Amino acid sequence: MPPHIALLRGINVGGHRVKMDRLRGLFVEMGFEEVSTFITSGNLHFSSDTTDAGEIRKTIEEGLARALGYQVETFLRTPDRLAEIAGYGATAGSGAPEWRAADEAAHYVLFLHGPAPEALRSALAELESDTDRFTFDGHEAHWWIRGKMSESPLFGGGLERVLRAFPNTMRNMNTLRRIVPKVSPPNG
């Protein structure tokens, strides 16, 4: 059964509290196997006999809406794709800012359902500054911050206002790099 990673939006933020054992149980009830969670922000690793990502996403979103009483936007990736994402920007010429390797730089990944539409690319380009840069790779947008997130002029709503029109969920690159070894097959 092929493995998948589900990145859920809005779990354990904004008053939507869900214990991870309950979330794992809900995934099992939806027919998924080998379910595990990482951190309490809605990161799940599971297997499914279905390979159709659209069908898996629909099953998860409908099942969680019934069980929790609210919509939970779901973003799926394979373990291999998550490993690629976690390595993005590690080398020169990757499109990442030249200051990416600095100790004080932060890196967040915005997961999208498809390639970033031109309207999102343009909106994020308008938000760029000496502190904030955006790059794109596949179905992800990378937000690079010179310093901590709280030091960015986009912290506290500037970025959120732009993103409202585009379904997404965000994860810190450090979190992704901690997840990858847990979801990668041995010797993989």
Tab-separated table of C-alpha atoms in Angstrom:
chain	number	residue	atom	x	y	z
A	1	MET	CA	0.000	0.000	0.000
A	2	PRO	CA	1.489	3.340	-1.019
A	3	PRO	CA	2.459	5.726	1.782
A	4	HIS	CA	1.172	9.305	1.928
A	5	ILE	CA	1.700	12.375	4.061
A	6	ALA	CA	-1.331	14.533	4.932
A	7	LEU	CA	-0.676	18.090	6.052
A	8	LEU	CA	-3.855	19.449	7.601
A	9	ARG	CA	-4.662	23.138	7.877
A	10	GLY	CA	-5.976	24.582	11.108
A	11	ILE	CA	-5.455	21.645	13.452
A	12	ASN	CA	-4.765	22.768	17.029
A	13	VAL	CA	-4.892	26.459	16.168
A	14	GLY	CA	-7.792	28.881	16.349
A	15	GLY	CA	-9.769	26.851	18.847
A	16	HIS	CA	-9.832	23.670	16.744
A	17	ARG	CA	-8.238	21.285	19.252
A	18	VAL	CA	-7.888	17.630	18.316
A	19	LYS	CA	-5.838	15.091	20.228
A	20	MET	CA	-3.503	13.138	17.991
A	21	ASP	CA	-4.833	9.754	19.144
A	22	ARG	CA	-8.332	10.854	18.042
A	23	LEU	CA	-6.984	12.078	14.710
A	24	ARG	CA	-5.206	8.752	14.144
A	25	GLY	CA	-8.437	6.936	15.034
A	26	LEU	CA	-10.414	9.005	12.540
A	27	PHE	CA	-7.948	8.133	9.778
A	28	VAL	CA	-8.257	4.431	10.636
A	29	GLU	CA	-12.072	4.760	10.551
A	30	MET	CA	-11.726	6.269	7.057
A	31	GLY	CA	-9.957	3.088	5.947
A	32	PHE	CA	-6.318	4.174	6.098
A	33	GLU	CA	-3.616	1.968	7.598
A	34	GLU	CA	-0.260	2.399	9.336
A	35	VAL	CA	-1.357	5.816	10.596
A	36	SER	CA	1.073	7.915	12.617
A	37	THR	CA	1.162	11.578	13.597
A	38	PHE	CA	4.028	14.033	14.035
A	39	ILE	CA	3.772	17.095	16.216
A	40	THR	CA	0.293	18.306	17.119
A	41	SER	CA	-0.229	20.499	14.056
A	42	GLY	CA	-1.884	17.946	11.774
A	43	ASN	CA	0.947	16.018	10.109
A	44	LEU	CA	0.011	12.408	9.360
A	45	HIS	CA	1.768	9.516	7.668
A	46	PHE	CA	-0.478	6.692	6.454
A	47	SER	CA	-0.957	4.029	3.811
A	48	SER	CA	-3.875	3.668	1.436
A	49	ASP	CA	-4.794	1.089	-1.156
A	50	THR	CA	-5.949	4.040	-3.268
A	51	THR	CA	-3.339	5.883	-5.315
A	52	ASP	CA	-5.683	8.656	-6.521
A	53	ALA	CA	-4.637	11.703	-4.472
A	54	GLY	CA	-7.904	13.502	-5.269
A	55	GLU	CA	-9.954	10.611	-3.940
A	56	ILE	CA	-7.797	10.346	-0.796
A	57	ARG	CA	-8.095	14.080	-0.165
A	58	LYS	CA	-11.873	13.988	-0.611
A	59	THR	CA	-12.163	11.049	1.806
A	60	ILE	CA	-10.094	12.852	4.438
A	61	GLU	CA	-11.807	16.229	4.099
A	62	GLU	CA	-15.317	14.761	4.148
A	63	GLY	CA	-14.499	12.390	7.022
A	64	LEU	CA	-12.941	15.124	9.155
A	65	ALA	CA	-15.788	17.550	8.434
A	66	ARG	CA	-18.319	14.949	9.633
A	67	ALA	CA	-16.312	14.026	12.725
A	68	LEU	CA	-15.068	17.473	13.762
A	69	GLY	CA	-17.866	19.717	12.525
A	70	TYR	CA	-15.663	22.013	10.428
A	71	GLN	CA	-13.735	21.924	7.156
A	72	VAL	CA	-10.104	20.813	7.322
A	73	GLU	CA	-8.185	21.636	4.153
A	74	THR	CA	-5.867	18.714	3.363
A	75	PHE	CA	-2.623	18.727	1.390
A	76	LEU	CA	-1.086	15.414	0.325
A	77	ARG	CA	2.517	14.593	-0.511
A	78	THR	CA	4.481	11.389	-0.913
A	79	PRO	CA	7.439	10.716	1.387
A	80	ASP	CA	9.776	11.157	-1.606
A	81	ARG	CA	8.278	14.540	-2.480
A	82	LEU	CA	8.481	15.664	1.147
A	83	ALA	CA	12.187	14.745	1.143
A	84	GLU	CA	12.682	16.849	-2.018
A	85	ILE	CA	10.903	19.783	-0.388
A	86	ALA	CA	13.030	19.461	2.760
A	87	GLY	CA	16.174	19.700	0.616
A	88	TYR	CA	15.009	22.720	-1.370
A	89	GLY	CA	17.290	25.711	-1.116
A	90	ALA	CA	20.191	23.804	0.390
A	91	THR	CA	22.462	24.508	-2.567
A	92	ALA	CA	23.541	27.658	-4.370
A	93	GLY	CA	21.576	28.404	-7.510
A	94	SER	CA	18.354	26.962	-6.131
A	95	GLY	CA	16.551	30.281	-6.260
A	96	ALA	CA	16.865	30.791	-2.512
A	97	PRO	CA	18.156	34.117	-1.215
A	98	GLU	CA	21.916	34.373	-0.788
A	99	TRP	CA	21.432	34.822	2.965
A	100	ARG	CA	19.448	31.543	3.307
A	101	ALA	CA	22.196	29.726	5.213
A	102	ALA	CA	22.557	32.412	7.857
A	103	ASP	CA	21.813	31.219	11.373
A	104	GLU	CA	19.151	33.857	11.828
A	105	ALA	CA	17.263	33.063	8.594
A	106	ALA	CA	13.881	31.309	8.818
A	107	HIS	CA	12.319	29.205	6.082
A	108	TYR	CA	8.642	28.275	5.816
A	109	VAL	CA	6.901	26.211	3.160
A	110	LEU	CA	3.404	26.987	1.895
A	111	PHE	CA	1.752	23.829	0.592
A	112	LEU	CA	-0.707	24.359	-2.265
A	113	HIS	CA	-2.983	21.999	-4.208
A	114	GLY	CA	-1.229	22.777	-7.488
A	115	PRO	CA	1.399	25.078	-8.941
A	116	ALA	CA	1.140	28.618	-7.606
A	117	PRO	CA	-1.230	30.603	-9.832
A	118	GLU	CA	0.075	33.819	-11.355
A	119	ALA	CA	-2.182	35.891	-9.060
A	120	LEU	CA	-0.469	34.380	-5.996
A	121	ARG	CA	3.003	34.772	-7.485
A	122	SER	CA	2.301	38.438	-8.223
A	123	ALA	CA	0.801	39.109	-4.797
A	124	LEU	CA	3.775	37.522	-3.026
A	125	ALA	CA	6.237	39.389	-5.265
A	126	GLU	CA	4.647	42.650	-4.113
A	127	LEU	CA	5.290	41.648	-0.474
A	128	GLU	CA	8.995	40.964	-0.972
A	129	SER	CA	11.491	43.124	0.885
A	130	ASP	CA	15.008	42.937	2.286
A	131	THR	CA	13.483	40.739	5.007
A	132	ASP	CA	11.074	38.530	3.042
A	133	ARG	CA	11.552	36.576	-0.173
A	134	PHE	CA	9.392	34.005	-1.939
A	135	THR	CA	10.418	31.240	-4.305
A	136	PHE	CA	8.351	28.529	-5.971
A	137	ASP	CA	8.939	24.859	-6.611
A	138	GLY	CA	6.261	22.437	-7.733
A	139	HIS	CA	3.129	22.811	-5.587
A	140	GLU	CA	4.946	24.775	-2.889
A	141	ALA	CA	5.880	28.372	-2.215
A	142	HIS	CA	8.897	28.979	0.003
A	143	TRP	CA	8.917	31.961	2.366
A	144	TRP	CA	12.410	33.003	3.367
A	145	ILE	CA	12.772	35.431	6.264
A	146	ARG	CA	15.959	37.246	7.202
A	147	GLY	CA	15.575	36.788	10.945
A	148	LYS	CA	12.690	35.318	12.911
A	149	MET	CA	9.115	35.173	11.680
A	150	SER	CA	8.096	37.648	14.392
A	151	GLU	CA	10.594	40.153	12.940
A	152	SER	CA	9.017	40.063	9.492
A	153	PRO	CA	6.736	42.947	8.498
A	154	LEU	CA	4.397	40.224	7.188
A	155	PHE	CA	3.969	38.687	10.639
A	156	GLY	CA	0.587	39.358	12.211
A	157	GLY	CA	-1.601	39.347	9.155
A	158	GLY	CA	0.159	40.841	6.134
A	159	LEU	CA	0.823	37.501	4.518
A	160	GLU	CA	-2.428	35.936	5.737
A	161	ARG	CA	-4.499	38.592	3.948
A	162	VAL	CA	-2.894	37.632	0.624
A	163	LEU	CA	-3.142	33.887	1.244
A	164	ARG	CA	-6.858	33.850	2.132
A	165	ALA	CA	-7.791	33.504	-1.520
A	166	PHE	CA	-5.472	30.515	-2.050
A	167	PRO	CA	-5.971	27.242	-0.152
A	168	ASN	CA	-2.718	26.474	1.659
A	169	THR	CA	-1.090	25.264	4.831
A	170	MET	CA	2.304	26.309	6.116
A	171	ARG	CA	5.078	24.405	7.879
A	172	ASN	CA	8.450	25.476	9.214
A	173	MET	CA	11.320	23.885	7.270
A	174	ASN	CA	12.830	22.633	10.541
A	175	THR	CA	9.608	20.687	11.193
A	176	LEU	CA	9.686	19.161	7.710
A	177	ARG	CA	13.296	18.109	8.153
A	178	ARG	CA	12.336	16.343	11.390
A	179	ILE	CA	9.417	14.556	9.709
A	180	VAL	CA	11.297	13.258	6.652
A	181	PRO	CA	13.454	10.636	8.427
A	182	LYS	CA	10.351	9.287	10.182
A	183	VAL	CA	8.412	8.763	6.938
A	184	SER	CA	11.223	7.660	4.622
A	185	PRO	CA	11.609	3.944	3.976
A	186	PRO	CA	14.736	2.284	5.389
A	187	ASN	CA	17.721	2.802	3.065
A	188	GLY	CA	15.601	5.355	1.200
